Amino acid sequence: MDIYGLTGGIGSGKSAAAAIFEDCGIPVVSADELSRIVVTPGSEGLAAVVAAFGEGVLTPGGELDRRKLGALVFKDPSHRGRLEGILHPRIRDRFQDVLNALEATGQSLVVYEVPLLFENNLEKQMKAVILVSAPEDQRIARVMARDRLSADDVRARMAAQMDDQTRRSRAQFVLENDGDLEHLRDQVEALLAKILPRKASPPAAPKSPPPPPARR
């Protein structure tokens, strides 16, 4: 099975691109979604997070408060490293389970949406990496509207990630998300035309021998 990594900085539009891939019939696995699954209430993952960061990262209902945890780890790289050490092995195991299930259904290509793909050195596990890129001012505006964060908060989160120029140098394909959704869709469809496995054409039917010359 060919695994294509889908990545990009905060606010670049990875989720929008992922939705378009799915519309085109390509299964997409989200690392963010897997990270939520491995810390559901009662899970070993959540217990490990609470043991590392305290019960202050829980909601009153006993679920992980991702906003509180995010604010904590973005301020301290050592906290981020501890959290990654807890989550990444569990996410990797769950991802392998999903791959096995997809392969059993005959899927030959899957897109793996991973925000920190390069930061976690996952590109070697991918057939190729697709980067979603957008101008910084658009990214900031999107995240401010989506997460109700200040511009300074968004910039701080962007600073904790790899810069876009470095991502571009390491990605095999780039989707420029600087327009509307149709502009992005056109690029996804053009990319799929390049990377989708092509079915072998059936062998040409043998030509019939020419008729014998007429007798005179």
Protein backbone atom coordinates (compact mmCIF):
# COMPACT_ATOMS: atom_id res chain seq x y z
CA MET A 1 0.00 0.00 0.00
CA ASP A 2 1.29 3.46 -0.92
CA ILE A 3 1.12 5.98 1.95
CA TYR A 4 1.23 9.67 1.03
CA GLY A 5 1.87 12.07 3.89
CA LEU A 6 -0.22 15.24 3.99
CA THR A 7 1.21 18.04 6.09
CA GLY A 8 1.42 21.81 6.49
CA GLY A 9 1.70 24.49 9.12
CA ILE A 10 -1.10 25.59 11.41
CA GLY A 11 -3.83 27.30 9.40
CA SER A 12 -2.52 26.10 6.04
CA GLY A 13 -5.69 24.18 5.19
CA LYS A 14 -4.67 20.55 5.66
CA SER A 15 -8.17 19.56 6.74
CA ALA A 16 -9.70 21.20 3.68
CA ALA A 17 -7.30 19.32 1.43
CA ALA A 18 -7.96 16.07 3.30
CA ALA A 19 -11.72 16.49 2.78
CA ILE A 20 -11.17 16.91 -0.96
CA PHE A 21 -9.05 13.74 -1.12
CA GLU A 22 -11.89 11.90 0.60
CA ASP A 23 -14.41 13.37 -1.85
CA CYS A 24 -12.25 11.88 -4.59
CA GLY A 25 -12.50 8.42 -3.01
CA ILE A 26 -9.09 8.36 -1.31
CA PRO A 27 -9.09 7.16 2.33
CA VAL A 28 -7.56 9.72 4.69
CA VAL A 29 -6.28 8.89 8.17
CA SER A 30 -5.88 11.83 10.55
CA ALA A 31 -3.09 11.75 13.12
CA ASP A 32 -5.04 14.31 15.15
CA GLU A 33 -8.05 12.00 15.23
CA LEU A 34 -5.87 9.08 16.28
CA SER A 35 -4.39 11.26 19.03
CA ARG A 36 -7.91 11.84 20.35
CA ILE A 37 -8.73 8.14 20.26
CA VAL A 38 -5.67 7.11 22.29
CA VAL A 39 -6.61 9.46 25.15
CA THR A 40 -10.32 8.69 25.47
CA PRO A 41 -11.61 8.42 29.06
CA GLY A 42 -10.51 5.18 30.66
CA SER A 43 -7.62 4.63 28.24
CA GLU A 44 -4.03 3.94 29.20
CA GLY A 45 -3.01 6.95 27.14
CA LEU A 46 -5.13 9.36 29.16
CA ALA A 47 -3.90 7.87 32.41
CA ALA A 48 -0.30 8.42 31.26
CA VAL A 49 -1.01 12.04 30.32
CA VAL A 50 -2.61 12.75 33.70
CA ALA A 51 0.30 11.08 35.49
CA ALA A 52 2.71 13.35 33.59
CA PHE A 53 0.83 16.68 33.72
CA GLY A 54 -1.69 16.39 36.55
CA GLU A 55 -5.47 16.36 36.70
CA GLY A 56 -5.57 20.04 35.75
CA VAL A 57 -5.51 18.96 32.10
CA LEU A 58 -8.91 17.27 32.46
CA THR A 59 -12.36 18.73 31.93
CA PRO A 60 -14.94 18.45 34.74
CA GLY A 61 -16.31 15.44 32.85
CA GLY A 62 -12.98 13.61 32.95
CA GLU A 63 -11.98 14.13 29.33
CA LEU A 64 -8.69 15.61 28.16
CA ASP A 65 -8.87 19.39 27.86
CA ARG A 66 -6.79 19.81 24.72
CA ARG A 67 -6.80 23.61 24.98
CA LYS A 68 -5.29 23.55 28.48
CA LEU A 69 -2.80 20.88 27.56
CA GLY A 70 -1.85 22.73 24.38
CA ALA A 71 -1.22 25.96 26.26
CA LEU A 72 1.01 24.05 28.67
CA VAL A 73 3.17 22.19 26.16
CA PHE A 74 3.61 25.06 23.71
CA LYS A 75 5.29 27.11 26.45
CA ASP A 76 7.85 24.45 27.34
CA PRO A 77 9.65 22.21 24.82
CA SER A 78 10.40 19.66 27.54
CA HIS A 79 6.66 19.29 28.20
CA ARG A 80 6.06 18.84 24.49
CA GLY A 81 8.69 16.12 24.37
CA ARG A 82 7.08 14.29 27.30
CA LEU A 83 3.68 14.45 25.67
CA GLU A 84 5.02 13.19 22.34
CA GLY A 85 6.72 10.32 24.14
CA ILE A 86 3.33 9.29 25.53
CA LEU A 87 1.22 9.78 22.42
CA HIS A 88 3.40 8.89 19.45
CA PRO A 89 3.91 5.16 20.15
CA ARG A 90 0.19 4.74 20.75
CA ILE A 91 -0.70 6.69 17.61
CA ARG A 92 1.76 4.61 15.57
CA ASP A 93 0.20 1.35 16.78
CA ARG A 94 -3.32 2.57 16.05
CA PHE A 95 -2.28 3.79 12.60
CA GLN A 96 -0.90 0.36 11.78
CA ASP A 97 -4.22 -1.20 12.81
CA VAL A 98 -6.03 1.16 10.42
CA LEU A 99 -3.61 0.38 7.58
CA ASN A 100 -4.13 -3.34 8.07
CA ALA A 101 -7.90 -2.88 7.89
CA LEU A 102 -7.67 -0.74 4.73
CA GLU A 103 -5.32 -3.16 3.03
CA ALA A 104 -7.71 -6.00 3.79
CA THR A 105 -10.37 -4.16 1.78
CA GLY A 106 -8.07 -3.90 -1.24
CA GLN A 107 -7.05 -0.25 -0.87
CA SER A 108 -3.79 0.54 -2.63
CA LEU A 109 -3.34 4.18 -1.60
CA VAL A 110 -3.98 6.11 1.60
CA VAL A 111 -3.30 9.69 2.68
CA TYR A 112 -1.98 10.21 6.22
CA GLU A 113 -2.67 13.72 7.52
CA VAL A 114 0.09 14.61 10.01
CA PRO A 115 0.66 18.22 11.18
CA LEU A 116 4.21 17.58 12.46
CA LEU A 117 5.28 15.04 9.85
CA PHE A 118 8.72 16.51 9.19
CA GLU A 119 9.30 17.49 12.81
CA ASN A 120 8.81 13.84 13.79
CA ASN A 121 10.91 12.51 10.87
CA LEU A 122 8.08 10.47 9.39
CA GLU A 123 8.78 11.24 5.73
CA LYS A 124 10.85 8.08 5.25
CA GLN A 125 7.73 6.04 6.00
CA MET A 126 5.82 7.75 3.18
CA LYS A 127 5.75 7.10 -0.55
CA ALA A 128 5.89 10.90 -0.88
CA VAL A 129 4.90 14.00 1.08
CA ILE A 130 2.24 16.49 0.02
CA LEU A 131 2.58 19.95 1.56
CA VAL A 132 -0.36 22.33 1.90
CA SER A 133 0.96 25.88 1.95
CA ALA A 134 -0.62 29.31 2.37
CA PRO A 135 0.59 32.88 2.99
CA GLU A 136 1.28 33.67 6.65
CA ASP A 137 -1.38 36.38 6.94
CA GLN A 138 -4.06 34.00 5.65
CA ARG A 139 -2.94 31.29 8.07
CA ILE A 140 -3.07 33.68 11.04
CA ALA A 141 -6.54 34.92 10.11
CA ARG A 142 -7.87 31.37 9.72
CA VAL A 143 -6.58 30.20 13.10
CA MET A 144 -7.79 33.35 14.88
CA ALA A 145 -11.29 32.74 13.51
CA ARG A 146 -11.23 28.99 14.16
CA ASP A 147 -9.65 28.81 17.61
CA ARG A 148 -10.45 32.26 19.02
CA LEU A 149 -6.76 32.99 19.57
CA SER A 150 -4.95 36.32 19.35
CA ALA A 151 -2.55 37.00 16.50
CA ASP A 152 0.37 36.78 18.94
CA ASP A 153 -0.81 33.38 20.18
CA VAL A 154 -1.02 32.09 16.62
CA ARG A 155 2.45 33.39 15.81
CA ALA A 156 3.82 31.66 18.91
CA ARG A 157 2.37 28.37 17.72
CA MET A 158 3.72 28.91 14.24
CA ALA A 159 7.16 29.61 15.71
CA ALA A 160 7.08 26.21 17.44
CA GLN A 161 6.71 24.52 14.05
CA MET A 162 9.04 24.14 11.10
CA ASP A 163 9.07 27.12 8.71
CA ASP A 164 7.35 26.75 5.36
CA GLN A 165 10.50 27.23 3.31
CA THR A 166 12.07 24.18 4.95
CA ARG A 167 8.89 22.17 4.46
CA ARG A 168 8.88 23.06 0.76
CA SER A 169 12.46 21.86 0.38
CA ARG A 170 11.51 18.45 1.82
CA ALA A 171 8.08 17.86 0.23
CA GLN A 172 7.61 16.16 -3.14
CA PHE A 173 4.32 17.92 -3.94
CA VAL A 174 2.95 21.33 -2.89
CA LEU A 175 -0.69 22.44 -2.88
CA GLU A 176 -0.98 26.24 -2.85
CA ASN A 177 -3.99 27.03 -0.66
CA ASP A 178 -4.02 30.76 -1.33
CA GLY A 179 -7.39 30.92 -3.07
CA ASP A 180 -10.83 29.40 -2.74
CA LEU A 181 -11.77 25.75 -2.30
CA GLU A 182 -12.22 25.20 -6.03
CA HIS A 183 -8.65 26.35 -6.59
CA LEU A 184 -7.48 23.82 -4.01
CA ARG A 185 -9.71 21.08 -5.47
CA ASP A 186 -8.26 21.61 -8.95
CA GLN A 187 -4.76 21.05 -7.56
CA VAL A 188 -5.78 17.91 -5.63
CA GLU A 189 -7.43 16.41 -8.70
CA ALA A 190 -4.39 17.20 -10.85
CA LEU A 191 -2.14 15.56 -8.27
CA LEU A 192 -4.29 12.45 -8.11
CA ALA A 193 -4.08 12.14 -11.87
CA LYS A 194 -0.31 11.82 -11.40
CA ILE A 195 -0.13 9.46 -8.44
CA LEU A 196 -3.11 7.13 -8.69
CA PRO A 197 -2.09 3.64 -9.78
CA ARG A 198 -2.95 3.18 -13.41
CA LYS A 199 -4.58 -0.08 -14.47
CA ALA A 200 -2.69 -1.89 -17.16
CA SER A 201 -4.34 -1.68 -20.54
CA PRO A 202 -5.61 -5.01 -21.87
CA PRO A 203 -3.43 -6.52 -24.62
CA ALA A 204 -4.45 -5.53 -28.08
CA ALA A 205 -6.46 -8.13 -29.97
CA PRO A 206 -4.42 -9.88 -32.68
CA LYS A 207 -5.00 -8.49 -36.09
CA SER A 208 -6.89 -10.69 -38.50
CA PRO A 209 -4.76 -11.95 -41.36
CA PRO A 210 -5.39 -10.19 -44.63
CA PRO A 211 -7.79 -11.97 -46.98
CA PRO A 212 -6.18 -14.11 -49.70
CA PRO A 213 -5.89 -12.43 -53.06
CA ALA A 214 -8.84 -13.02 -55.36
CA ARG A 215 -8.34 -15.68 -58.04
CA ARG A 216 -8.64 -14.68 -61.58
